[in-house]
PDB file of C-alpha atoms in Angstrom:
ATOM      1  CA  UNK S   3    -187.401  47.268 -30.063  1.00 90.00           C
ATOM      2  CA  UNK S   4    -189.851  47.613 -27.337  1.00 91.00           C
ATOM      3  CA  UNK S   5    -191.325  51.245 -27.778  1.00 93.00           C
ATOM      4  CA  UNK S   6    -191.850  52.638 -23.868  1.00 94.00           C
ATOM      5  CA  UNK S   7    -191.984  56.015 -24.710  1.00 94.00           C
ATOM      6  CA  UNK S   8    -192.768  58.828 -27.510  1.00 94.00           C
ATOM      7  CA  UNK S   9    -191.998  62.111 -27.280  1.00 94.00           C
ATOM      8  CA  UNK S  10    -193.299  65.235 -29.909  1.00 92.00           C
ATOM      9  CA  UNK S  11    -189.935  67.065 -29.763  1.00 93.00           C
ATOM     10  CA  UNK S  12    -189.258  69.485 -32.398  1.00 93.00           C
ATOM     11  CA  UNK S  13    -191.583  70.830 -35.079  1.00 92.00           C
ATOM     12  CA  UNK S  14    -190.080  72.230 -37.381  1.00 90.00           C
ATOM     13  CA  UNK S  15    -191.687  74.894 -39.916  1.00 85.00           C
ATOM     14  CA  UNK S  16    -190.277  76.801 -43.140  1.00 82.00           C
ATOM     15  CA  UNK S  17    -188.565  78.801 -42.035  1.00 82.00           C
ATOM     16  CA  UNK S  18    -187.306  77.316 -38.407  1.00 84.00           C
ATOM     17  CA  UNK S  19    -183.513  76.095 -37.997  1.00 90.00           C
ATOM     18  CA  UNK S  20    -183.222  72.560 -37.806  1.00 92.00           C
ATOM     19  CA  UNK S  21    -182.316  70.526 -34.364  1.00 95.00           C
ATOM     20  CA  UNK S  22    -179.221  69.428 -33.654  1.00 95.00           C
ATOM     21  CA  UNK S  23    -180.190  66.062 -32.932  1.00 96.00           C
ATOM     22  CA  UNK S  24    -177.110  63.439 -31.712  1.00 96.00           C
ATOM     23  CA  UNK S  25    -179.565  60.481 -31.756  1.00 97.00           C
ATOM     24  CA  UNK S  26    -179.697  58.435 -34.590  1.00 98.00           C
ATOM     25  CA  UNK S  27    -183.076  59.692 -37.043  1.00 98.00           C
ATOM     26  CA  UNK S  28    -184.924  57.434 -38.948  1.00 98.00           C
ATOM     27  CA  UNK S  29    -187.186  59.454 -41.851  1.00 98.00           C
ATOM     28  CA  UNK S  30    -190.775  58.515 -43.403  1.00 97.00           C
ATOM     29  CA  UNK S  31    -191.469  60.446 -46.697  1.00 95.00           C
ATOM     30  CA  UNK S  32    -194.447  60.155 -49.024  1.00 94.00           C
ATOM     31  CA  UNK S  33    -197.150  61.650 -50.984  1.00 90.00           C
ATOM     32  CA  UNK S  34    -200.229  63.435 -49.145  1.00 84.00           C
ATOM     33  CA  UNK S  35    -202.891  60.616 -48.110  1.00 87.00           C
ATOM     34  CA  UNK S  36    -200.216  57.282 -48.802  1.00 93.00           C
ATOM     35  CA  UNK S  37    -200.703  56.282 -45.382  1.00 92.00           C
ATOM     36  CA  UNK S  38    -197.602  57.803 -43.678  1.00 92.00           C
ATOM     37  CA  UNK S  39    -199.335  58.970 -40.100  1.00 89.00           C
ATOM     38  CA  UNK S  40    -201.309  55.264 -40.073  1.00 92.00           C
ATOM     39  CA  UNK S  41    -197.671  53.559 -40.634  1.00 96.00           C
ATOM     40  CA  UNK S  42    -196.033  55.817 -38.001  1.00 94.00           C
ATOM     41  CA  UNK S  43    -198.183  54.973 -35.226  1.00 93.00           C
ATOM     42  CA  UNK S  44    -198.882  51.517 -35.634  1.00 94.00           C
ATOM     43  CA  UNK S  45    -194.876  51.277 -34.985  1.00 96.00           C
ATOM     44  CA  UNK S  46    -195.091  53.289 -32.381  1.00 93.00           C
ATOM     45  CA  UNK S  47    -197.607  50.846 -30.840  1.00 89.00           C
ATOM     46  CA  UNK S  48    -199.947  54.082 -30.868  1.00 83.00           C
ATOM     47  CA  UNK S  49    -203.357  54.818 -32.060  1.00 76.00           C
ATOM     48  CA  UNK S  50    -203.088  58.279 -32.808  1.00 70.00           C
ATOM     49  CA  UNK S  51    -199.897  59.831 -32.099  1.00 66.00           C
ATOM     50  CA  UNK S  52    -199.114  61.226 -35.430  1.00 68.00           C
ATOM     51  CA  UNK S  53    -201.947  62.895 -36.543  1.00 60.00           C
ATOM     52  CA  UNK S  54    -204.224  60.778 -39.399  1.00 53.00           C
ATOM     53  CA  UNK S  55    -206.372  62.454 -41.571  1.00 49.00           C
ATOM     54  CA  UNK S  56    -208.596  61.751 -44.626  1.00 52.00           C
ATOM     55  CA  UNK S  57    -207.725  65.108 -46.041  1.00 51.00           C
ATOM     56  CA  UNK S  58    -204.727  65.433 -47.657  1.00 49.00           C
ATOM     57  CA  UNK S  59    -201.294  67.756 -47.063  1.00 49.00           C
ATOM     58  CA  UNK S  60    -202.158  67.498 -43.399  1.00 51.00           C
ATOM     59  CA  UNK S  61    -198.699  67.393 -42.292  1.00 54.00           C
ATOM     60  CA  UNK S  62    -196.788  70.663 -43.378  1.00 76.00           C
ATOM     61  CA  UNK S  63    -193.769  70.558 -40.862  1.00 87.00           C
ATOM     62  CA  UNK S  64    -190.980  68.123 -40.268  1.00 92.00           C
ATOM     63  CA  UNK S  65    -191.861  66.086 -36.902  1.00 93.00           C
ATOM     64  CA  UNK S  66    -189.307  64.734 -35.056  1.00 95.00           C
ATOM     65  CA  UNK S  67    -190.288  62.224 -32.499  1.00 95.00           C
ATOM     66  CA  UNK S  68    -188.353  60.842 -29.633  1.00 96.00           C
ATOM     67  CA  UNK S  69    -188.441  57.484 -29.285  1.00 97.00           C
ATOM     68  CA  UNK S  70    -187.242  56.086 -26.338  1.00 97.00           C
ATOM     69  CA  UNK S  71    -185.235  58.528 -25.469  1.00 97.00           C
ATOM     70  CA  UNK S  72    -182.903  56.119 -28.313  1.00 97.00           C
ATOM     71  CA  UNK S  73    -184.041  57.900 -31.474  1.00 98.00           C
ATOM     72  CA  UNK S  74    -185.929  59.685 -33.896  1.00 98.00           C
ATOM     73  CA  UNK S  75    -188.990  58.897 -36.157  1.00 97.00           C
ATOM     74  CA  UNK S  76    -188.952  61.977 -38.498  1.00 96.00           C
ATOM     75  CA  UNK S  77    -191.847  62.919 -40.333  1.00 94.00           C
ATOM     76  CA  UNK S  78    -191.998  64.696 -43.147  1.00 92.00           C
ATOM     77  CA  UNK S  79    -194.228  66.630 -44.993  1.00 87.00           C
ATOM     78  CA  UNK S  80    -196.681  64.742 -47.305  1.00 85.00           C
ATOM     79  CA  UNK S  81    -195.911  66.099 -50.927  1.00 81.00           C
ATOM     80  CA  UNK S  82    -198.208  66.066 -54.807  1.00 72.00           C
ATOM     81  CA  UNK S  83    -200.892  67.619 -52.573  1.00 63.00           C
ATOM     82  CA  UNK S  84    -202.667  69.532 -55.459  1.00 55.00           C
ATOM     83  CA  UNK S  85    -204.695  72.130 -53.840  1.00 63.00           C
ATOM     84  CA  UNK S  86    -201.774  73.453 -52.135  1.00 63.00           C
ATOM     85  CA  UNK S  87    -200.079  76.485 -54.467  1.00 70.00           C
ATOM     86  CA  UNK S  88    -196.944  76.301 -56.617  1.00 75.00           C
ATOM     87  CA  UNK S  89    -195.091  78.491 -54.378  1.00 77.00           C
ATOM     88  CA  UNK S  90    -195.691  76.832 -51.274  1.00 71.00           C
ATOM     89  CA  UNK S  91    -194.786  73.130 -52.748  1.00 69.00           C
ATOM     90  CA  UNK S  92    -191.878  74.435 -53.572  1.00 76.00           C
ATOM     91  CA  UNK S  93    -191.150  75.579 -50.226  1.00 77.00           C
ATOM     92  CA  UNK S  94    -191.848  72.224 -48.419  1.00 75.00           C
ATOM     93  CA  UNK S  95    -189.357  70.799 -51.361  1.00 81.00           C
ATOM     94  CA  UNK S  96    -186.920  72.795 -50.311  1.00 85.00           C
ATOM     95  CA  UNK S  97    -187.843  72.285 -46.586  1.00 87.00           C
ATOM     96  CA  UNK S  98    -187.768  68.295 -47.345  1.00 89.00           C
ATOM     97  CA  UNK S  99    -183.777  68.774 -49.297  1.00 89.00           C
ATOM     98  CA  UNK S 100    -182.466  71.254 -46.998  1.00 91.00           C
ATOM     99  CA  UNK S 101    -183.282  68.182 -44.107  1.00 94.00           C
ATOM    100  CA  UNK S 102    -181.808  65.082 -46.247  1.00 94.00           C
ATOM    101  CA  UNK S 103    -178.805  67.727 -47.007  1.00 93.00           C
ATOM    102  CA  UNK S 104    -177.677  68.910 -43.533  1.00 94.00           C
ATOM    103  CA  UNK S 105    -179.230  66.168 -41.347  1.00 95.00           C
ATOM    104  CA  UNK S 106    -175.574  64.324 -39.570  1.00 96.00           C
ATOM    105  CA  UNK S 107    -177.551  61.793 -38.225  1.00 97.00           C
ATOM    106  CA  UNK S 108    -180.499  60.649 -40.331  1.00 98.00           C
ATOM    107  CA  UNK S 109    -179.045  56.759 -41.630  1.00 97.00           C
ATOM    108  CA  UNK S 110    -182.333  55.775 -42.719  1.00 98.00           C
ATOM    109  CA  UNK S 111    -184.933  56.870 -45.103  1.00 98.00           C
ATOM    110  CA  UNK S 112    -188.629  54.783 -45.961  1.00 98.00           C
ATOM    111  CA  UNK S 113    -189.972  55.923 -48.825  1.00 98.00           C
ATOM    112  CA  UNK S 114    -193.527  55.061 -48.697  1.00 98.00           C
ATOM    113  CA  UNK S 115    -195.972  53.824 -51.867  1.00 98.00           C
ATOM    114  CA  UNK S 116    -199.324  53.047 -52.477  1.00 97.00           C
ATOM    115  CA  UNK S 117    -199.578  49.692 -53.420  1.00 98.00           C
ATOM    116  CA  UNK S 118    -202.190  50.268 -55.549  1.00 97.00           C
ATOM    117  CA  UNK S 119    -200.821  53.157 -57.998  1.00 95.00           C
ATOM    118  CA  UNK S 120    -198.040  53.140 -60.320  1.00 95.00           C
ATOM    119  CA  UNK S 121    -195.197  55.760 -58.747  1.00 96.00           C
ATOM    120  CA  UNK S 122    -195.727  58.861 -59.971  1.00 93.00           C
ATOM    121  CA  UNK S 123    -193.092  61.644 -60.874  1.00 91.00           C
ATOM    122  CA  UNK S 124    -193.447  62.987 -57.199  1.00 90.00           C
ATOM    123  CA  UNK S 125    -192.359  59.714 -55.730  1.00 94.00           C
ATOM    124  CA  UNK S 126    -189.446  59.547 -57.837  1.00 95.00           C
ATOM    125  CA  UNK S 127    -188.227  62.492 -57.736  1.00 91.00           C
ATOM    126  CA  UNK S 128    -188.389  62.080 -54.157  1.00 92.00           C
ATOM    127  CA  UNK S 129    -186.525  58.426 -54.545  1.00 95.00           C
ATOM    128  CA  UNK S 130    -183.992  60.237 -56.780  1.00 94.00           C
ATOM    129  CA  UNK S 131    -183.389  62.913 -53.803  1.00 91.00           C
ATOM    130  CA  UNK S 132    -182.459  60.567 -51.139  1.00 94.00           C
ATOM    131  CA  UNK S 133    -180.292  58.907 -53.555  1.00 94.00           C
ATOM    132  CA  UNK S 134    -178.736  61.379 -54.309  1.00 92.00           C
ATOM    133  CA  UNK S 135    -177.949  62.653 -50.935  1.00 93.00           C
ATOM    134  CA  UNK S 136    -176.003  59.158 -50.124  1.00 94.00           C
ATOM    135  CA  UNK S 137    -179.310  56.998 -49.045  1.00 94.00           C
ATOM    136  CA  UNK S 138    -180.871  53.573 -50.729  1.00 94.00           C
ATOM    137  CA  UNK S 139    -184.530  53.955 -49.548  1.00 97.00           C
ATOM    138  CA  UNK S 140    -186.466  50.991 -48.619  1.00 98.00           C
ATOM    139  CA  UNK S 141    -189.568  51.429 -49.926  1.00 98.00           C
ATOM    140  CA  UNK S 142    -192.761  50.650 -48.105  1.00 98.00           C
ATOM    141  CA  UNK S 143    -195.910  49.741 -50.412  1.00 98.00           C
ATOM    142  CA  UNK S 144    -199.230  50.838 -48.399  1.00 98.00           C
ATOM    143  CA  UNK S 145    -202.183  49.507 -48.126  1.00 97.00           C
ATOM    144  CA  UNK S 146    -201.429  46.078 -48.867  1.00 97.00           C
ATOM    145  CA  UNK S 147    -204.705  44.754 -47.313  1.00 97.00           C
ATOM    146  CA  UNK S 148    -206.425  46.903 -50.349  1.00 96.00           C
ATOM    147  CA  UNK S 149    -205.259  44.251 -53.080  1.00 97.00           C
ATOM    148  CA  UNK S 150    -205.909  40.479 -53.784  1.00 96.00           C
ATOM    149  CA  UNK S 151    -202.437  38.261 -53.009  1.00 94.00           C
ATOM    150  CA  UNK S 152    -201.933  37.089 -56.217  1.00 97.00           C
ATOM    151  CA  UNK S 153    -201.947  40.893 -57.877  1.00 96.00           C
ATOM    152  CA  UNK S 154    -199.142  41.788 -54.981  1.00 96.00           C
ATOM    153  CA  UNK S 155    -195.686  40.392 -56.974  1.00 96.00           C
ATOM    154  CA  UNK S 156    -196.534  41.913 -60.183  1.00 97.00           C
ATOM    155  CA  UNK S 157    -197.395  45.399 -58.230  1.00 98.00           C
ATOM    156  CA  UNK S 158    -194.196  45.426 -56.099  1.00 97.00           C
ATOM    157  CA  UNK S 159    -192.084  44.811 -59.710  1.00 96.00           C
ATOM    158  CA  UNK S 160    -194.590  47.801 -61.223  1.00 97.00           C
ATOM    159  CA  UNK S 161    -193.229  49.883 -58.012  1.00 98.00           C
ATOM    160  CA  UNK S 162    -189.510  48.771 -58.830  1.00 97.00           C
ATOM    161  CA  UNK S 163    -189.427  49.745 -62.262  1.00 97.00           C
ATOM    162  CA  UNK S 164    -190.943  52.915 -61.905  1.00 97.00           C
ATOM    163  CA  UNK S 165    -188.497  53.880 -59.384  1.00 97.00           C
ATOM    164  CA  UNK S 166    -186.273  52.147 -61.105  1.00 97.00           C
ATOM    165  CA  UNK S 167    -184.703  51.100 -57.563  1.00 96.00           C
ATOM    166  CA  UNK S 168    -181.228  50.352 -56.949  1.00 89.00           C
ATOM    167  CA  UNK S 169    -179.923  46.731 -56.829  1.00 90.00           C
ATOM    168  CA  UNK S 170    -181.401  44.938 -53.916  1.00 93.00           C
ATOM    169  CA  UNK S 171    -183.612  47.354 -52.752  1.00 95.00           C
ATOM    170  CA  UNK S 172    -186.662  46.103 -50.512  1.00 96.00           C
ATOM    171  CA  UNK S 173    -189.636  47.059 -50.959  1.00 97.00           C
ATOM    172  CA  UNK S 174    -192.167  46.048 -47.573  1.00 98.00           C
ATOM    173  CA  UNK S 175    -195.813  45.670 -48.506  1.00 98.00           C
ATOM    174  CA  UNK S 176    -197.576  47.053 -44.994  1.00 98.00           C
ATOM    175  CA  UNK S 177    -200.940  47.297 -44.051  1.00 97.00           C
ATOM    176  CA  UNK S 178    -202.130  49.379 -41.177  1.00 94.00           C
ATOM    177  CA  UNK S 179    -205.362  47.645 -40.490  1.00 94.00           C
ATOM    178  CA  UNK S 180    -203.425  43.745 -40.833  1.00 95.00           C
ATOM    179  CA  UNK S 181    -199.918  45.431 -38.912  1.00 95.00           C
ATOM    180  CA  UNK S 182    -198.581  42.903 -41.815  1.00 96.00           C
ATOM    181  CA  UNK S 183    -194.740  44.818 -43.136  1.00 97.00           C
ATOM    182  CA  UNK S 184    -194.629  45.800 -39.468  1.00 97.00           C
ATOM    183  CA  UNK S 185    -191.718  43.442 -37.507  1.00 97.00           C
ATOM    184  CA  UNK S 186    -190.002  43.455 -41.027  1.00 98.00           C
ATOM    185  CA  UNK S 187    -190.064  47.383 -40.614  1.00 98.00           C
ATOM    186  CA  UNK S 188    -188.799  47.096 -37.053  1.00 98.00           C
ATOM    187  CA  UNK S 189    -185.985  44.582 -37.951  1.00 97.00           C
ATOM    188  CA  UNK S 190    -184.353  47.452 -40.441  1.00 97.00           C
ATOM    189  CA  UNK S 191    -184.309  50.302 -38.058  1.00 98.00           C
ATOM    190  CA  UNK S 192    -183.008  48.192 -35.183  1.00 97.00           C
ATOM    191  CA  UNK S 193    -180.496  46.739 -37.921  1.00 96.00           C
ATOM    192  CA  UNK S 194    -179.316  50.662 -38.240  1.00 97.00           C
ATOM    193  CA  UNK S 195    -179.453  51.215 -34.738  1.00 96.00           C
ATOM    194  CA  UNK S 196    -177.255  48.964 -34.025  1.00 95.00           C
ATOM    195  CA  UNK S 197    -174.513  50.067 -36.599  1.00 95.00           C
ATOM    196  CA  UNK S 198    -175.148  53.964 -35.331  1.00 95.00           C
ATOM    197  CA  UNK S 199    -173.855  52.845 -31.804  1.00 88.00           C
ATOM    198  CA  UNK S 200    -170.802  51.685 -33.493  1.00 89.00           C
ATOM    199  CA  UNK S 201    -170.577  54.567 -35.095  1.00 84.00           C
ATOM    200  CA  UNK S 202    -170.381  57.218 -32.167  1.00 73.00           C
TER     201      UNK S 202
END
């Protein structure tokens, strides 16, 4: 897909109602600082349309961007920020299941990694979530350019097991600075696009 236009549409806070999108939505979760702003706009063909930033838990709402007028890139919030209280983690949590819960149109959800770090109980109980809700995350490893080659197959099976991933489930090393993951990225949400039209 040729990206022509992005669009900031709907921020959504605690407490706001969510949109009642008819577009197909396509959602990036991860843990503060995994790379999930980087990821978003080198897709988007954009240097800093989501909002990067070396400090962590920088992204406390749900973004939903318009994407061609075709669909939306949904970001949301990082999460095993630690400097953030108890209480207010456990709002975005609930922010983050009340979305996977009610969204009608969200078919697709990237769970992203670093490449570098074992998954920890954040990440999976943030895999276990999706699953639960009826989606098989494909999981993006960040940060690829980070580690030697020959240290990336035994990483991606650390990432696998700790998840303990369904069957089948890809996992896309990426890189931001290399755009390497990137057209294999692409080539799953136009792969879903293409069933949503069926769809409706």
């Amino acid at each position: 897909m040729v990206v022509k236009s992005v669009n900031l549409e709907t921020v959504i806070g605690i407490t706001s109602k969510l949109p009642d999108n008819h577009m197909l939505e396509v959602a990036f979760a991860g843990r503060s600082n995994v790379g999930k702003s980087s990821l978003i706009n080198s897709l988007l063909n954009r240097k800093s349309y989501a909002r990067t930033s070396s400090q962590p838990g920088k992204t406390q709402t749900i973004n939903f961007y318009n994407v061609n007028e075709m669909l939306y890139f949904v970001d949301l919030p990082g999460y095993g920020y630690a400097k953030v209280s108890k209480e207010m983690v456990a709002k975005w949590g609930k922010m983050i299941d009340n979305y996977l819960e009610s969204s009608k149109v969200l078919r697709l959800v990237f769970l992203l990694v670093d490449i570098r770090h074992t998954p920890n109980k954040n990440d999976i109980q943030m895999y276990d979530w999706c699953v639960n809700y009826g989606f098989n995350p494909i999981i993006i490893a960040t940060k690829e350019d980070k580690v030697k080659r020959s240290q990336k197959a035994k990483l991606i099976k650390d990432i696998k097991l700790a998840l303990n991933v369904e069957e089948g489930t890809p996992v896309i090393p990426f890189s931001a600075i290399t755009k390497s993951g990137r057209d294999e990225i692409w080539e799953y949400i136009d792969m879903v696009y293409g069933n949503f039209k069926e769809e409706f």
